[in-house]
PDB file of C-alpha atoms and ligand atoms in Angstrom:
ATOM      1  CA  MET F   1     125.205 141.887 202.568  1.00 58.00           C
ATOM      2  CA  ALA F   2     124.749 145.654 202.653  1.00 65.00           C
ATOM      3  CA  SER F   3     121.879 147.008 200.583  1.00 82.00           C
ATOM      4  CA  LEU F   4     122.713 148.393 197.115  1.00 95.00           C
ATOM      5  CA  ASP F   5     121.509 151.840 196.119  1.00 97.00           C
ATOM      6  CA  LEU F   6     119.909 151.114 192.789  1.00 98.00           C
ATOM      7  CA  HIS F   7     119.139 153.896 190.308  1.00 98.00           C
ATOM      8  CA  LEU F   8     117.011 152.807 187.353  1.00 97.00           C
ATOM      9  CA  ASP F   9     113.825 153.000 185.340  1.00 94.00           C
ATOM     10  CA  PRO F  10     112.121 149.575 185.490  1.00 92.00           C
ATOM     11  CA  CYS F  11     110.881 149.717 181.896  1.00 90.00           C
ATOM     12  CA  THR F  12     114.345 149.878 180.327  1.00 93.00           C
ATOM     13  CA  VAL F  13     115.959 146.628 179.252  1.00 94.00           C
ATOM     14  CA  ASN F  14     119.059 146.890 181.388  1.00 97.00           C
ATOM     15  CA  SER F  15     117.106 148.048 184.424  1.00 96.00           C
ATOM     16  CA  ARG F  16     114.570 145.227 184.138  1.00 95.00           C
ATOM     17  CA  LYS F  17     117.427 142.756 183.835  1.00 97.00           C
ATOM     18  CA  VAL F  18     118.938 143.936 187.110  1.00 98.00           C
ATOM     19  CA  LEU F  19     115.588 144.096 188.932  1.00 96.00           C
ATOM     20  CA  ALA F  20     114.734 140.529 187.921  1.00 97.00           C
ATOM     21  CA  ALA F  21     118.203 139.197 188.757  1.00 98.00           C
ATOM     22  CA  LEU F  22     118.296 140.840 192.179  1.00 97.00           C
ATOM     23  CA  ALA F  23     114.821 139.481 192.918  1.00 97.00           C
ATOM     24  CA  HIS F  24     115.958 136.008 191.847  1.00 98.00           C
ATOM     25  CA  LEU F  25     119.129 136.208 193.936  1.00 97.00           C
ATOM     26  CA  GLN F  26     117.226 137.814 196.838  1.00 96.00           C
ATOM     27  CA  THR F  27     119.705 140.681 196.964  1.00 97.00           C
ATOM     28  CA  PRO F  28     118.615 143.561 199.202  1.00 96.00           C
ATOM     29  CA  TYR F  29     118.520 146.995 197.562  1.00 96.00           C
ATOM     30  CA  THR F  30     117.101 150.475 197.933  1.00 97.00           C
ATOM     31  CA  LEU F  31     115.379 151.596 194.756  1.00 96.00           C
ATOM     32  CA  HIS F  32     115.805 155.137 193.415  1.00 96.00           C
ATOM     33  CA  LYS F  33     113.269 155.140 190.625  1.00 95.00           C
ATOM     34  CA  MET F  34     114.016 157.305 187.592  1.00 95.00           C
ATOM     35  CA  SER F  35     112.132 158.198 184.443  1.00 93.00           C
ATOM     36  CA  TYR F  36     114.020 157.410 181.265  1.00 91.00           C
ATOM     37  CA  PHE F  37     111.463 159.212 179.098  1.00 88.00           C
ATOM     38  CA  ALA F  38     111.695 162.327 181.293  1.00 92.00           C
ATOM     39  CA  GLY F  39     115.485 162.277 180.841  1.00 94.00           C
ATOM     40  CA  ASP F  40     116.335 161.766 184.533  1.00 97.00           C
ATOM     41  CA  HIS F  41     119.475 159.856 183.477  1.00 96.00           C
ATOM     42  CA  LYS F  42     120.940 163.076 182.012  1.00 97.00           C
ATOM     43  CA  ALA F  43     120.238 165.267 185.069  1.00 97.00           C
ATOM     44  CA  PRO F  44     123.416 166.833 186.528  1.00 97.00           C
ATOM     45  CA  SER F  45     122.716 165.280 189.939  1.00 97.00           C
ATOM     46  CA  TYR F  46     122.582 161.802 188.357  1.00 97.00           C
ATOM     47  CA  LEU F  47     125.635 162.405 186.145  1.00 98.00           C
ATOM     48  CA  LYS F  48     127.594 162.969 189.345  1.00 97.00           C
ATOM     49  CA  ILE F  49     126.709 159.408 190.355  1.00 96.00           C
ATOM     50  CA  ASN F  50     126.983 157.907 186.877  1.00 97.00           C
ATOM     51  CA  PRO F  51     128.918 160.026 184.357  1.00 96.00           C
ATOM     52  CA  CYS F  52     127.868 157.570 181.615  1.00 96.00           C
ATOM     53  CA  GLY F  53     124.329 158.968 181.831  1.00 97.00           C
ATOM     54  CA  THR F  54     122.802 155.514 181.531  1.00 96.00           C
ATOM     55  CA  VAL F  55     120.562 153.349 183.652  1.00 97.00           C
ATOM     56  CA  PRO F  56     120.926 151.211 185.656  1.00 98.00           C
ATOM     57  CA  CYS F  57     123.568 152.150 188.175  1.00 98.00           C
ATOM     58  CA  ALA F  58     124.260 150.615 191.572  1.00 98.00           C
ATOM     59  CA  VAL F  59     126.117 152.352 194.363  1.00 98.00           C
ATOM     60  CA  VAL F  60     127.670 149.685 196.555  1.00 96.00           C
ATOM     61  CA  ASP F  61     129.464 152.094 198.885  1.00 95.00           C
ATOM     62  CA  SER F  62     131.768 155.116 198.660  1.00 94.00           C
ATOM     63  CA  SER F  63     134.455 152.953 197.047  1.00 95.00           C
ATOM     64  CA  LEU F  64     132.386 151.246 194.339  1.00 96.00           C
ATOM     65  CA  THR F  65     129.736 152.388 191.877  1.00 97.00           C
ATOM     66  CA  LEU F  66     128.728 149.923 189.176  1.00 97.00           C
ATOM     67  CA  THR F  67     127.341 151.212 185.895  1.00 96.00           C
ATOM     68  CA  GLU F  68     127.070 148.091 183.745  1.00 97.00           C
ATOM     69  CA  SER F  69     123.942 145.993 184.260  1.00 98.00           C
ATOM     70  CA  ASN F  70     125.772 142.684 183.869  1.00 98.00           C
ATOM     71  CA  ALA F  71     128.474 143.851 186.293  1.00 98.00           C
ATOM     72  CA  ILE F  72     125.767 144.645 188.856  1.00 98.00           C
ATOM     73  CA  ILE F  73     124.241 141.205 188.363  1.00 98.00           C
ATOM     74  CA  LEU F  74     127.593 139.439 188.655  1.00 98.00           C
ATOM     75  CA  TYR F  75     128.430 141.345 191.830  1.00 98.00           C
ATOM     76  CA  ALA F  76     125.128 140.302 193.405  1.00 97.00           C
ATOM     77  CA  ALA F  77     125.544 136.730 192.144  1.00 97.00           C
ATOM     78  CA  GLU F  78     129.082 136.532 193.523  1.00 96.00           C
ATOM     79  CA  LEU F  79     127.854 137.677 196.930  1.00 95.00           C
ATOM     80  CA  ALA F  80     125.030 135.144 196.841  1.00 96.00           C
ATOM     81  CA  GLY F  81     127.682 132.407 196.784  1.00 95.00           C
ATOM     82  CA  ASP F  82     127.326 129.011 195.134  1.00 97.00           C
ATOM     83  CA  THR F  83     123.793 129.092 193.744  1.00 98.00           C
ATOM     84  CA  PRO F  84     122.166 127.365 190.752  1.00 98.00           C
ATOM     85  CA  ALA F  85     121.816 130.837 189.213  1.00 98.00           C
ATOM     86  CA  TYR F  86     125.613 131.251 189.314  1.00 98.00           C
ATOM     87  CA  PRO F  87     127.281 127.993 190.318  1.00 98.00           C
ATOM     88  CA  ARG F  88     130.813 128.085 191.669  1.00 96.00           C
ATOM     89  CA  ASP F  89     132.254 125.982 188.888  1.00 97.00           C
ATOM     90  CA  ALA F  90     134.754 127.559 186.506  1.00 97.00           C
ATOM     91  CA  LYS F  91     133.319 126.025 183.337  1.00 98.00           C
ATOM     92  CA  LYS F  92     129.715 126.750 184.248  1.00 98.00           C
ATOM     93  CA  ARG F  93     130.587 130.327 185.162  1.00 98.00           C
ATOM     94  CA  ALA F  94     132.568 130.749 181.937  1.00 98.00           C
ATOM     95  CA  ASP F  95     129.512 129.646 179.958  1.00 98.00           C
ATOM     96  CA  ILE F  96     127.305 132.120 181.855  1.00 98.00           C
ATOM     97  CA  HIS F  97     129.871 134.877 181.242  1.00 98.00           C
ATOM     98  CA  ARG F  98     129.951 134.002 177.566  1.00 98.00           C
ATOM     99  CA  TRP F  99     126.195 134.595 177.260  1.00 98.00           C
ATOM    100  CA  LEU F 100     126.370 137.811 179.279  1.00 98.00           C
ATOM    101  CA  PHE F 101     129.023 139.113 176.886  1.00 98.00           C
ATOM    102  CA  TRP F 102     126.961 137.957 173.910  1.00 98.00           C
ATOM    103  CA  GLU F 103     123.961 139.804 175.275  1.00 98.00           C
ATOM    104  CA  ALA F 104     125.907 143.024 175.891  1.00 98.00           C
ATOM    105  CA  SER F 105     127.929 142.967 172.682  1.00 98.00           C
ATOM    106  CA  VAL F 106     125.396 141.938 170.029  1.00 98.00           C
ATOM    107  CA  TRP F 107     121.961 140.781 171.238  1.00 98.00           C
ATOM    108  CA  PHE F 108     120.954 143.930 173.138  1.00 98.00           C
ATOM    109  CA  ALA F 109     121.888 146.211 170.222  1.00 98.00           C
ATOM    110  CA  SER F 110     119.797 144.287 167.727  1.00 98.00           C
ATOM    111  CA  CYS F 111     116.742 143.884 169.981  1.00 98.00           C
ATOM    112  CA  TYR F 112     117.028 147.545 170.961  1.00 97.00           C
ATOM    113  CA  VAL F 113     116.204 148.600 167.391  1.00 98.00           C
ATOM    114  CA  TYR F 114     112.762 146.967 167.789  1.00 98.00           C
ATOM    115  CA  LEU F 115     112.319 148.639 171.149  1.00 96.00           C
ATOM    116  CA  VAL F 116     113.135 152.080 169.812  1.00 96.00           C
ATOM    117  CA  GLN F 117     111.006 151.712 166.681  1.00 97.00           C
ATOM    118  CA  ASN F 118     108.013 149.740 167.909  1.00 97.00           C
ATOM    119  CA  VAL F 119     107.793 150.808 171.567  1.00 94.00           C
ATOM    120  CA  ALA F 120     109.573 154.115 172.189  1.00 93.00           C
ATOM    121  CA  ALA F 121     108.632 155.867 168.946  1.00 95.00           C
ATOM    122  CA  PRO F 122     104.847 155.352 169.387  1.00 93.00           C
ATOM    123  CA  LEU F 123     105.097 156.292 173.078  1.00 90.00           C
ATOM    124  CA  LEU F 124     106.737 159.557 172.050  1.00 89.00           C
ATOM    125  CA  GLY F 125     104.057 160.254 169.458  1.00 93.00           C
ATOM    126  CA  GLY F 126     106.047 159.076 166.440  1.00 96.00           C
ATOM    127  CA  ARG F 127     105.840 156.139 164.048  1.00 97.00           C
ATOM    128  CA  PRO F 128     108.144 153.142 163.565  1.00 97.00           C
ATOM    129  CA  ASP F 129     110.545 153.468 160.651  1.00 98.00           C
ATOM    130  CA  ALA F 130     109.829 150.427 158.466  1.00 97.00           C
ATOM    131  CA  GLU F 131     113.144 150.775 156.624  1.00 98.00           C
ATOM    132  CA  VAL F 132     115.160 150.662 159.833  1.00 98.00           C
ATOM    133  CA  LEU F 133     113.271 147.565 160.980  1.00 98.00           C
ATOM    134  CA  LYS F 134     113.716 145.863 157.608  1.00 98.00           C
ATOM    135  CA  ALA F 135     117.444 146.561 157.639  1.00 98.00           C
ATOM    136  CA  GLN F 136     117.800 145.041 161.121  1.00 98.00           C
ATOM    137  CA  GLU F 137     115.771 141.911 160.472  1.00 98.00           C
ATOM    138  CA  PRO F 138     118.519 139.657 158.958  1.00 98.00           C
ATOM    139  CA  ARG F 139     120.841 140.449 161.863  1.00 98.00           C
ATOM    140  CA  TRP F 140     118.145 139.806 164.453  1.00 98.00           C
ATOM    141  CA  ARG F 141     117.209 136.509 162.813  1.00 98.00           C
ATOM    142  CA  GLU F 142     120.853 135.452 162.758  1.00 98.00           C
ATOM    143  CA  LEU F 143     121.203 136.147 166.481  1.00 98.00           C
ATOM    144  CA  ALA F 144     117.844 134.615 167.393  1.00 98.00           C
ATOM    145  CA  GLY F 145     119.004 131.546 165.459  1.00 98.00           C
ATOM    146  CA  VAL F 146     122.068 131.287 167.696  1.00 98.00           C
ATOM    147  CA  LEU F 147     119.854 131.435 170.787  1.00 98.00           C
ATOM    148  CA  GLU F 148     117.399 128.976 169.225  1.00 98.00           C
ATOM    149  CA  GLY F 149     120.235 126.507 168.613  1.00 98.00           C
ATOM    150  CA  ARG F 150     121.482 126.698 172.179  1.00 98.00           C
ATOM    151  CA  LEU F 151     117.999 126.301 173.644  1.00 98.00           C
ATOM    152  CA  ALA F 152     117.366 123.300 171.388  1.00 98.00           C
ATOM    153  CA  GLU F 153     120.600 121.744 172.674  1.00 98.00           C
ATOM    154  CA  THR F 154     119.784 122.193 176.357  1.00 98.00           C
ATOM    155  CA  GLY F 155     116.032 121.679 176.012  1.00 97.00           C
ATOM    156  CA  SER F 156     115.640 123.956 179.013  1.00 98.00           C
ATOM    157  CA  TRP F 157     117.546 127.078 180.044  1.00 98.00           C
ATOM    158  CA  ILE F 158     120.455 128.728 178.218  1.00 98.00           C
ATOM    159  CA  CYS F 159     123.168 127.153 180.354  1.00 98.00           C
ATOM    160  CA  GLY F 160     121.485 123.844 181.183  1.00 98.00           C
ATOM    161  CA  PRO F 161     118.825 122.502 183.513  1.00 98.00           C
ATOM    162  CA  ASP F 162     118.860 125.443 185.923  1.00 98.00           C
ATOM    163  CA  VAL F 163     117.826 129.009 185.301  1.00 98.00           C
ATOM    164  CA  THR F 164     120.901 131.234 185.596  1.00 98.00           C
ATOM    165  CA  VAL F 165     121.587 134.948 185.512  1.00 98.00           C
ATOM    166  CA  ALA F 166     122.363 134.481 181.793  1.00 98.00           C
ATOM    167  CA  ASP F 167     118.683 133.733 181.126  1.00 98.00           C
ATOM    168  CA  LEU F 168     117.570 136.880 182.942  1.00 98.00           C
ATOM    169  CA  SER F 169     120.108 139.034 181.133  1.00 98.00           C
ATOM    170  CA  VAL F 170     119.382 137.674 177.653  1.00 98.00           C
ATOM    171  CA  ALA F 171     115.603 137.691 178.208  1.00 98.00           C
ATOM    172  CA  ALA F 172     115.562 141.352 179.207  1.00 97.00           C
ATOM    173  CA  SER F 173     116.366 142.411 175.637  1.00 98.00           C
ATOM    174  CA  VAL F 174     113.060 140.868 174.556  1.00 97.00           C
ATOM    175  CA  HIS F 175     111.103 141.628 177.733  1.00 95.00           C
ATOM    176  CA  LEU F 176     108.575 143.653 175.742  1.00 95.00           C
ATOM    177  CA  TRP F 177     108.536 141.143 172.860  1.00 96.00           C
ATOM    178  CA  ARG F 178     104.836 141.560 172.149  1.00 94.00           C
ATOM    179  CA  LYS F 179     105.239 145.314 171.758  1.00 94.00           C
ATOM    180  CA  GLN F 180     108.655 144.946 170.088  1.00 96.00           C
ATOM    181  CA  ARG F 181     106.889 142.845 167.419  1.00 96.00           C
ATOM    182  CA  PHE F 182     109.588 140.325 166.565  1.00 97.00           C
ATOM    183  CA  SER F 183     108.771 137.638 164.007  1.00 93.00           C
ATOM    184  CA  MET F 184     109.032 134.685 166.358  1.00 95.00           C
ATOM    185  CA  GLN F 185     107.407 131.952 164.268  1.00 95.00           C
ATOM    186  CA  ASP F 186     110.721 130.402 163.157  1.00 96.00           C
ATOM    187  CA  PHE F 187     112.047 130.290 166.707  1.00 98.00           C
ATOM    188  CA  PRO F 188     109.922 127.848 168.717  1.00 98.00           C
ATOM    189  CA  GLN F 189     112.601 127.249 171.346  1.00 98.00           C
ATOM    190  CA  VAL F 190     112.968 130.973 171.929  1.00 98.00           C
ATOM    191  CA  GLN F 191     109.192 131.243 172.306  1.00 98.00           C
ATOM    192  CA  ARG F 192     109.146 128.322 174.761  1.00 98.00           C
ATOM    193  CA  TRP F 193     112.012 129.823 176.747  1.00 98.00           C
ATOM    194  CA  ILE F 194     110.400 133.298 176.919  1.00 98.00           C
ATOM    195  CA  ALA F 195     107.248 131.674 178.295  1.00 97.00           C
ATOM    196  CA  ASP F 196     109.395 129.873 180.879  1.00 98.00           C
ATOM    197  CA  VAL F 197     111.113 133.137 181.852  1.00 98.00           C
ATOM    198  CA  GLU F 198     107.734 134.861 182.132  1.00 97.00           C
ATOM    199  CA  GLY F 199     106.673 132.129 184.539  1.00 98.00           C
ATOM    200  CA  LEU F 200     109.561 132.835 186.917  1.00 98.00           C
ATOM    201  CA  LYS F 201     108.659 134.441 190.233  1.00 97.00           C
ATOM    202  CA  CYS F 202     111.332 137.124 189.792  1.00 97.00           C
ATOM    203  CA  TRP F 203     109.948 138.028 186.361  1.00 97.00           C
ATOM    204  CA  ARG F 204     106.333 138.167 187.514  1.00 96.00           C
ATOM    205  CA  GLU F 205     107.296 140.195 190.596  1.00 94.00           C
ATOM    206  CA  THR F 206     109.023 142.833 188.469  1.00 92.00           C
ATOM    207  CA  GLN F 207     106.402 143.044 185.710  1.00 91.00           C
ATOM    208  CA  GLY F 208     104.186 145.489 187.612  1.00 89.00           C
ATOM    209  CA  ALA F 209     106.974 148.060 187.860  1.00 86.00           C
ATOM    210  CA  VAL F 210     107.634 147.733 184.113  1.00 88.00           C
ATOM    211  CA  ASP F 211     103.953 148.186 183.226  1.00 88.00           C
ATOM    212  CA  GLU F 212     103.655 151.151 185.576  1.00 88.00           C
ATOM    213  CA  ALA F 213     106.752 152.822 184.082  1.00 83.00           C
ATOM    214  CA  LEU F 214     105.256 152.341 180.600  1.00 83.00           C
ATOM    215  CA  GLY F 215     102.039 153.994 181.697  1.00 79.00           C
ATOM    216  CA  GLY F 216      99.997 150.869 182.482  1.00 68.00           C
TER     217      GLY F 216
HETATM  218  N1  LIG D 301     125.912 148.511 178.745  1.00 85.83           N
HETATM  219  C1  LIG D 301     125.058 149.272 179.608  1.00 85.83           C
HETATM  220  C2  LIG D 301     123.997 149.912 178.761  1.00 85.83           C
HETATM  221  C3  LIG D 301     123.072 150.795 179.573  1.00 85.83           C
HETATM  222  C4  LIG D 301     122.130 151.526 178.659  1.00 85.83           C
HETATM  223  O1  LIG D 301     122.461 151.846 177.501  1.00 85.83           O
HETATM  224  N2  LIG D 301     120.964 151.827 179.175  1.00 85.83           N
HETATM  225  C5  LIG D 301     120.013 152.542 178.385  1.00 85.83           C
HETATM  226  C6  LIG D 301     118.628 152.180 178.821  1.00 85.83           C
HETATM  227  S1  LIG D 301     118.325 150.459 178.541  1.00 85.83           S
HETATM  228  C7  LIG D 301     120.283 154.016 178.624  1.00 85.83           C
HETATM  229  O2  LIG D 301     120.355 154.452 179.739  1.00 85.83           O
HETATM  230  N3  LIG D 301     120.453 154.782 177.547  1.00 85.83           N
HETATM  231  C8  LIG D 301     120.646 156.186 177.637  1.00 85.83           C
HETATM  232  C9  LIG D 301     121.818 156.665 176.840  1.00 85.83           C
HETATM  233  O3  LIG D 301     122.568 155.814 176.310  1.00 85.83           O
HETATM  234  O4  LIG D 301     121.988 157.870 176.744  1.00 85.83           O
HETATM  235  C10 LIG D 301     124.438 148.354 180.669  1.00 85.83           C
HETATM  236  O5  LIG D 301     124.325 147.159 180.415  1.00 85.83           O
HETATM  237  O6  LIG D 301     124.076 148.831 181.754  1.00 85.83           O
END
């Protein structure tokens, strides 16, 4: 497989997701590191590559540039073939896709509120807005409850006994969970699963880049 040209900032949720997934799938890539906080994703030179002005973005070749993190992951997973992370079975893949869509459509948005308020705001010299966090809490608890239920059913990973790209995608939204300051006490399965994700080689290997991007 040809190497992907990957443009991202490791500390952002969707970038971390892709970094961890590509490490897990052993996908070769060339990293073009950007700084989200410096606004590199809005630079005219980057907007030529990705008019959405978001990270991550993967240039496959002159005919294909991928701007959605889950699309990048699925492309790499497809190329990796029939792997436990993305088995070539229609029902198993449909279940993985379902969780990727869930992550992109609802989970990311809710977790992002905690990231903006409890991580980004202090980093930028501001303070978390308690009202915004309070307003988000019922929604986050509802969604965490859905994840809790699934993890209780499987007793292991989101889609069964093997870690899949769905775990890496869904986990990225809470990858800074200590700093994001979720109330996790009612979600023991989610806590267990996060610990399992944090034990994965691909997660540990990509943690250093996240910490460095956040200033240590
Ligand atoms: N659905 C996109 C979302 C990408 C996204 O919103 N990335 C954030 C960082 S995690 C970003 O670049 N935000 C900048 C902006 O929206 O202007 C994906 O999954 O790649």
